[in-house]
mmCIF file of C-alpha atoms and ligand atoms in Angstrom:
data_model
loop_
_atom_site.group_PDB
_atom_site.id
_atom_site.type_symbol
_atom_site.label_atom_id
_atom_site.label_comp_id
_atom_site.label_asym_id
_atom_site.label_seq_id
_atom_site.Cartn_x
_atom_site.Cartn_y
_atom_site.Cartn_z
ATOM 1 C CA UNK M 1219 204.262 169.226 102.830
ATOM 2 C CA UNK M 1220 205.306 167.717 105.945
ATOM 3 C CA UNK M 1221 204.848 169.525 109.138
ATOM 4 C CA UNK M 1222 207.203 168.617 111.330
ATOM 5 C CA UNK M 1223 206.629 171.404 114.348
ATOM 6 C CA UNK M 1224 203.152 170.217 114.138
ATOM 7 C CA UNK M 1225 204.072 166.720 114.294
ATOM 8 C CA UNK M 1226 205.859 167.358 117.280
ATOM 9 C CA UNK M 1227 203.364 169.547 119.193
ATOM 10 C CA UNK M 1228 200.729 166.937 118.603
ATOM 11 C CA UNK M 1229 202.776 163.857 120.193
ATOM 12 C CA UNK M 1230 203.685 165.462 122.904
ATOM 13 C CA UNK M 1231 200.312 166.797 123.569
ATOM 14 C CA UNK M 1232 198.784 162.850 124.050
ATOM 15 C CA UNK M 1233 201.744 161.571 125.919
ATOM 16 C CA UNK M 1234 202.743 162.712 129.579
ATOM 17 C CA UNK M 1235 205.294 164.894 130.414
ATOM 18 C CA UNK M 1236 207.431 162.154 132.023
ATOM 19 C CA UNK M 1237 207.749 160.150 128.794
ATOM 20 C CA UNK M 1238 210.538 161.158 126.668
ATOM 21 C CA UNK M 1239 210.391 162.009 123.093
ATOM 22 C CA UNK M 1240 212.761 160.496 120.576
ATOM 23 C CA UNK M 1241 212.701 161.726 117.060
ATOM 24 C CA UNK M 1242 213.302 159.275 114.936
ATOM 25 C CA UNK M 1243 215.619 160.928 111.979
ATOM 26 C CA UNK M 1244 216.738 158.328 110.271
ATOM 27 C CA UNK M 1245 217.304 158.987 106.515
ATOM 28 C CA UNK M 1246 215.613 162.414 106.953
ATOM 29 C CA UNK M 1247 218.123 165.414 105.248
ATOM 30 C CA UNK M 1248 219.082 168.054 107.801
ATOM 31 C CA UNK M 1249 216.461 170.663 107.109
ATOM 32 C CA UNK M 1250 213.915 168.568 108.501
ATOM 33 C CA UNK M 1251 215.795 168.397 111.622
ATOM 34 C CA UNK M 1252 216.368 171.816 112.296
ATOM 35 C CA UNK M 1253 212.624 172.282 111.547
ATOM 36 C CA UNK M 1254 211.984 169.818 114.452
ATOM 37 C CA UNK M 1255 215.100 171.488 116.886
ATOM 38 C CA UNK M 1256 213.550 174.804 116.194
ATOM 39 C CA UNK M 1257 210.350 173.622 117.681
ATOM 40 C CA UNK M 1258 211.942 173.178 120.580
ATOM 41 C CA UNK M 1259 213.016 169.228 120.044
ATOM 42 C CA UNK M 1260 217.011 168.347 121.568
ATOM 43 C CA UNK M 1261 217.176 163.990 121.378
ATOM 44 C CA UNK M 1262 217.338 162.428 118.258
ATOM 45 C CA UNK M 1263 217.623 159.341 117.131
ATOM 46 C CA UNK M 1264 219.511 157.321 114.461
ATOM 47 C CA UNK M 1265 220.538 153.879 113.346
ATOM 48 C CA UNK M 1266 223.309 153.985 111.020
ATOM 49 C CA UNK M 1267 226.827 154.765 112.722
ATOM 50 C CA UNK M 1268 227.621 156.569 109.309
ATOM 51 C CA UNK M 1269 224.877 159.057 109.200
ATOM 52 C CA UNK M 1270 224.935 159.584 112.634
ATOM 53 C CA UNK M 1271 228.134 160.766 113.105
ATOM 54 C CA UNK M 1272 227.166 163.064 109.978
ATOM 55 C CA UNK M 1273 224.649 164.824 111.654
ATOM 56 C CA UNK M 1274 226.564 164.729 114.966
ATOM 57 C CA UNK M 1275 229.028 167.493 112.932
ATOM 58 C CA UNK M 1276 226.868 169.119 110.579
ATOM 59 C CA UNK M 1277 224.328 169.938 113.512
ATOM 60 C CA UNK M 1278 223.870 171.683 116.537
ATOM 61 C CA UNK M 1279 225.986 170.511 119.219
ATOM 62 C CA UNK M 1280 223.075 170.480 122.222
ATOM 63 C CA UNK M 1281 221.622 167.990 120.393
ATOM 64 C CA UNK M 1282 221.232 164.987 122.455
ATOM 65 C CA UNK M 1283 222.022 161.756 119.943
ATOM 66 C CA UNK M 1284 220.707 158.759 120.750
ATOM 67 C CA UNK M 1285 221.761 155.052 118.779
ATOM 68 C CA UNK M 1286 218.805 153.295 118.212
ATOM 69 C CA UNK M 1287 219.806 150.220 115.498
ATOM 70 C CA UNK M 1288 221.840 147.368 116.123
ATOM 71 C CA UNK M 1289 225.270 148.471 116.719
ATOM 72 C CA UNK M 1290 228.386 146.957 115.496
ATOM 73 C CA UNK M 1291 231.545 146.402 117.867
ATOM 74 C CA UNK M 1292 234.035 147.775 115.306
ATOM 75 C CA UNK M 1293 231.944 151.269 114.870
ATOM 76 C CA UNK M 1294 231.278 151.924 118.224
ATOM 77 C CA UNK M 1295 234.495 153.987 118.567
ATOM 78 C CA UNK M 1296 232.905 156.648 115.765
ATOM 79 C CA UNK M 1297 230.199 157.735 117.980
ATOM 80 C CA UNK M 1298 231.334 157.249 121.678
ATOM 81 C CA UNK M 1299 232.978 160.868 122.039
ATOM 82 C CA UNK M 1300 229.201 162.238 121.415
ATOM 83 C CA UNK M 1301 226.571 159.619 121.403
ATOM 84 C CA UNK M 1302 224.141 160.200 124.471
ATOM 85 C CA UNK M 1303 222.566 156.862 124.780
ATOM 86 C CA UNK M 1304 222.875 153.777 123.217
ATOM 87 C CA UNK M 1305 219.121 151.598 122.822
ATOM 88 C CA UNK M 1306 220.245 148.348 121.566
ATOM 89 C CA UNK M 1307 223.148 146.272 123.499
ATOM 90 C CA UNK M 1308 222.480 142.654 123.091
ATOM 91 C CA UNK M 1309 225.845 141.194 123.980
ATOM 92 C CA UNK M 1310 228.624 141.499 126.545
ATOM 93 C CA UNK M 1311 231.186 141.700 123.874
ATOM 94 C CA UNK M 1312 229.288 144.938 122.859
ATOM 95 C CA UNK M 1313 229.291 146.188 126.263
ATOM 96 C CA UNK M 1314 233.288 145.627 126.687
ATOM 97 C CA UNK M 1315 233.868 147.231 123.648
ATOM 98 C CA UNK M 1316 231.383 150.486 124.694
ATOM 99 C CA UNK M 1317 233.156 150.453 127.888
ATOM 100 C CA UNK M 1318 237.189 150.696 126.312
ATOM 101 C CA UNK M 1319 235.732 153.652 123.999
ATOM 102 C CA UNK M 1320 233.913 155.452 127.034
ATOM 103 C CA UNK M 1321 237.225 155.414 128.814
ATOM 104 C CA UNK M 1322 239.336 156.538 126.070
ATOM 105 C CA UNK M 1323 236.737 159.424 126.063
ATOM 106 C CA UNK M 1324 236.712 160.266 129.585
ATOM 107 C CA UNK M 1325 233.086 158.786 129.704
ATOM 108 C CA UNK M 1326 230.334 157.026 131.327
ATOM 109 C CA UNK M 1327 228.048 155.796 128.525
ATOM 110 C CA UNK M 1328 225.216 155.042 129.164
ATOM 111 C CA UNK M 1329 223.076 151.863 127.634
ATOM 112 C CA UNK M 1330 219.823 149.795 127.622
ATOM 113 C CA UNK M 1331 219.423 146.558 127.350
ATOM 114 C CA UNK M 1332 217.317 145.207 124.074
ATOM 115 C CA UNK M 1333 215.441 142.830 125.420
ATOM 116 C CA UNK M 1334 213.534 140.280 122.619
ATOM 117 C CA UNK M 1335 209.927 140.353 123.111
ATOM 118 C CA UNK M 1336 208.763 139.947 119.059
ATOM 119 C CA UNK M 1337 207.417 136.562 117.590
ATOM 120 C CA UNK M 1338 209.626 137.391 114.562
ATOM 121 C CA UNK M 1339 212.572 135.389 113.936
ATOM 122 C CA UNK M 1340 214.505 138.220 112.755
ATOM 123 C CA UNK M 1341 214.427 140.979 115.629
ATOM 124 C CA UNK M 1342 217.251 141.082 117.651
ATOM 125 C CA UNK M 1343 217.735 141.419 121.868
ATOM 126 C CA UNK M 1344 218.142 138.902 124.656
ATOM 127 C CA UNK M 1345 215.677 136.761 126.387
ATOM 128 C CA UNK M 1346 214.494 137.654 129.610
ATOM 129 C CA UNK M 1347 216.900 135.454 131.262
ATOM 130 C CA UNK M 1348 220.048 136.817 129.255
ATOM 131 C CA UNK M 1349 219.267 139.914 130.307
ATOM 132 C CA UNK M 1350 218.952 139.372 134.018
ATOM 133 C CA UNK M 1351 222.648 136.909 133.853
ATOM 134 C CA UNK M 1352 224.036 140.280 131.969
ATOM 135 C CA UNK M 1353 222.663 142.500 134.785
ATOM 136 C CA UNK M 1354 224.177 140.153 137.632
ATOM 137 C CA UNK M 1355 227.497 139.171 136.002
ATOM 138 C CA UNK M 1356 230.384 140.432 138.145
ATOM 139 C CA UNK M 1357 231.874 141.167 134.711
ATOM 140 C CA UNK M 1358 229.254 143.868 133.879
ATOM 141 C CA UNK M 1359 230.147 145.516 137.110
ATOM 142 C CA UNK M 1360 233.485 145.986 136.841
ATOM 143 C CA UNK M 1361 233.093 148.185 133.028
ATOM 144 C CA UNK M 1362 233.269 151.263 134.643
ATOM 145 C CA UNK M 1363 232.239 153.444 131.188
ATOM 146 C CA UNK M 1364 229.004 151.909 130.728
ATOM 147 C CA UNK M 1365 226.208 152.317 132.878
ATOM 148 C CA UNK M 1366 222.526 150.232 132.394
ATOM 149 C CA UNK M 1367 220.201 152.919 132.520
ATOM 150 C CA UNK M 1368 216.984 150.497 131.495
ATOM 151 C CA UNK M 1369 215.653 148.356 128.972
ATOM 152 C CA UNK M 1370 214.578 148.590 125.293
ATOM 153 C CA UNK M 1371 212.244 146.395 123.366
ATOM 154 C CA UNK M 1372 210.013 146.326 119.901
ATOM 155 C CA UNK M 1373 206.929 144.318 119.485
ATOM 156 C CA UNK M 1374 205.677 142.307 116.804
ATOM 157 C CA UNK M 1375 204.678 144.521 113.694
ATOM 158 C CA UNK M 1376 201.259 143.288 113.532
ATOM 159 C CA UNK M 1377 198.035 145.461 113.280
ATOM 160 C CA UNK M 1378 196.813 142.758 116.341
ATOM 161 C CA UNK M 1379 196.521 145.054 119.301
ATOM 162 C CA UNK M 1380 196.188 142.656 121.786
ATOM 163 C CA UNK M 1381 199.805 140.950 120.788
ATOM 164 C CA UNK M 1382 201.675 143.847 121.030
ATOM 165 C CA UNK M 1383 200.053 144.977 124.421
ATOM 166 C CA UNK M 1384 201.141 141.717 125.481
ATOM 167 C CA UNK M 1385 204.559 141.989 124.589
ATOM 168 C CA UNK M 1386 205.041 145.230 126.211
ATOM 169 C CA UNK M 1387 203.037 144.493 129.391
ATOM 170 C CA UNK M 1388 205.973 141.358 129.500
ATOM 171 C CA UNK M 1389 208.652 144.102 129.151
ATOM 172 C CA UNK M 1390 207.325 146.410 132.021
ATOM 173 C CA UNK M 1391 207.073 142.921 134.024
ATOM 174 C CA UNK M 1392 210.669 142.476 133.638
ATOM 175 C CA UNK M 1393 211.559 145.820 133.763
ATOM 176 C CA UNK M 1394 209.644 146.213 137.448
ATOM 177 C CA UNK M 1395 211.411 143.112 138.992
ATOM 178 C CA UNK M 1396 214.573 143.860 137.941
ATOM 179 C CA UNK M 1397 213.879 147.720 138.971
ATOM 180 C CA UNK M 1398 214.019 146.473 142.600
ATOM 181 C CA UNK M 1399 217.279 145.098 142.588
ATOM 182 C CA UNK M 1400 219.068 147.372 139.823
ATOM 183 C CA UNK M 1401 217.903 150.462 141.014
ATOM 184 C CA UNK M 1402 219.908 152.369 137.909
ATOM 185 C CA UNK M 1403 216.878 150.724 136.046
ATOM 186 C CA UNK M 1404 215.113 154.050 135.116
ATOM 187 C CA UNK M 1405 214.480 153.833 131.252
ATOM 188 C CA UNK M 1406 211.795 151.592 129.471
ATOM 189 C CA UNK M 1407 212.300 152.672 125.887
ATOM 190 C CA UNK M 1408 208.862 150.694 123.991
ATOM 191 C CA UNK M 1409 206.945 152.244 121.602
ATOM 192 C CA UNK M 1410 207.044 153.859 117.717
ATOM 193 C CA UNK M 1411 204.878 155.775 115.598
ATOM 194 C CA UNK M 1412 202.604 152.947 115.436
ATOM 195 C CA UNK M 1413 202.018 151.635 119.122
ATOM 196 C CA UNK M 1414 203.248 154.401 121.155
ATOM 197 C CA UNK M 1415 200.156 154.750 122.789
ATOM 198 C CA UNK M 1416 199.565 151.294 123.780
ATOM 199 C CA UNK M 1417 203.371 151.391 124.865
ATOM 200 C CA UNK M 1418 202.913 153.848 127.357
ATOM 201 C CA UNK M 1419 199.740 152.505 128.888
ATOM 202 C CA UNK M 1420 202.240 149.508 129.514
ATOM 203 C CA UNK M 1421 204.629 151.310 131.554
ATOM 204 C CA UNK M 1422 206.823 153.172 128.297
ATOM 205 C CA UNK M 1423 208.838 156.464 129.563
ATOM 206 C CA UNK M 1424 210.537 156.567 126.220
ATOM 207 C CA UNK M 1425 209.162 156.154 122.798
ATOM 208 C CA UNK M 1426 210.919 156.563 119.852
ATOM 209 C CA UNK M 1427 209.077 158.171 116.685
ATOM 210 C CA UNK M 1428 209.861 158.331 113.594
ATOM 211 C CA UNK M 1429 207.252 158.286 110.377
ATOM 212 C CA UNK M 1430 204.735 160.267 112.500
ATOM 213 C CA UNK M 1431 206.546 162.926 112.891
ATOM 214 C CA UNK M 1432 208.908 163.360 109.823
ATOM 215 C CA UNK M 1433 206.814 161.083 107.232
ATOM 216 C CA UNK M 1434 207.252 157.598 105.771
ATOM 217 C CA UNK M 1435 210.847 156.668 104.715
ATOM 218 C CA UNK M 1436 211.647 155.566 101.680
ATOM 219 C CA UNK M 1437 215.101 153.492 101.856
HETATM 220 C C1 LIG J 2824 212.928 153.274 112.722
HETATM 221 C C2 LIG J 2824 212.838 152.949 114.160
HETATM 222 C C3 LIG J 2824 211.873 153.562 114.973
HETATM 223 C C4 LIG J 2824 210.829 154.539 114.475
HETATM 224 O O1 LIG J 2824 209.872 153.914 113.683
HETATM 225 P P1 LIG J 2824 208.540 154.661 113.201
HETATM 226 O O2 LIG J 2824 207.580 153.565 112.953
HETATM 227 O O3 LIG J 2824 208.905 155.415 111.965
HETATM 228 O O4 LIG J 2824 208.112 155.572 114.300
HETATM 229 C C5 LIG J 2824 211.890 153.229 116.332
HETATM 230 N N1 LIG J 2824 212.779 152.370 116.840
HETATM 231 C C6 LIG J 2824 213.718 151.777 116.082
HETATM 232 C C7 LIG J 2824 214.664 150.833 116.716
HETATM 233 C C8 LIG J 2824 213.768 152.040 114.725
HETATM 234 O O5 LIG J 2824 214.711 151.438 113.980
#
């Protein structure tokens, strides 16, 4: 038996108190949520617009619900009345569309920037570069429902340490330089269940766990 309260209590005894906690809930049933809200838990995370918007209704409402997966433009009106934060914006066309569903809510939305920092072909995010021409584009400025509250990055999934300190420590460089002229830079959301530690050492104040709390998925 899993033991989710436990889970908890344990993460958030080895991380500071200025790091927050996401738990991860992706294809976990209800009950294991609760388990995890009664233990005192409120932001959640999920990346599949369906199953989020599932939860959203079937659970408590102070639950703060967070979009972690790559988001498509034509689903982003399903979760804008709720969603609390949105992880993984790797286009302007994503941001326009974020922005026309915030206002149709009476909303600011706010976002972070996925920012590529893997060797592997297949993740997804901007380059360094992209992501500093998104955060000076006059276009940007003018979408008055979205606000760029940080950045958001994964590293390699490799069991080579040294790699995926690298590729954080490169995130938290970025993230510092553009701090000082985008001071609504506040979020650096790096680390999972299996480099949170490292991620935090580089600079993380969000990490986003899944497995270690609620188990290993099986899709
Ligand atoms: C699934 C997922 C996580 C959590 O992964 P774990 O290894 O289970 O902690 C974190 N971030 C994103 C973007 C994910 O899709």
């Amino acid at each position: 038996m899993i033991d989710v309260k436990k889970n908890i209590n344990s993460i958030l005894l080895s991380i500071p108190n200025s790091v927050t906690l996401v738990a991860v809930s992706k294809t976990k049933p209800n009950d294991l949520i609760i388990e995890a809200y009664n233990s005192g838990q409120r932001v959640f995370g999920e990346n599949k617009v369906q199953d989020l918007v599932k939860k959203h209704e079937e659970l408590s409402k102070d639950i703060k619900w967070h979009f972690i997966g790559h988001l498509q433009t034509n689903k982003v009106k399903h979760i804008a009345p709720f969603v609390k934060l949105i992880h993984a914006i790797d286009s302007i066309k994503l941001l326009q569309e974020i922005n026309k569903q915030a206002l149709k809510n009476n909303r600011v939305i706010d976002c972070l920037l996925q920012v590529k920092i893997a060797k592997e072909e297949s993740k997804f995010g901007l380059s360094i570069k992209d992501t500093e021409e998104l955060l000076n584009s006059t276009e940007v400025k003018t979408l008055k429902g979205v606000s760029i509250v940080g950045l958001m990055g994964m590293a390699t999934n490799t069991s080579d340490n040294k790699q995926i300190q690298s590729e954080f420590q490169q995130i938290n460089d970025a993230f510092l330089t553009l701090q000082r002229k985008h001071t609504s830079l506040k979020t650096l959301s790096i680390g999972m269940s299996g480099d949170y530690k490292l991620a935090i050492q580089e600079g993380s104040t969000m990490i986003r766990v899944g497995s270690s709390i609620f188990g290993s998925r099986n899709y």
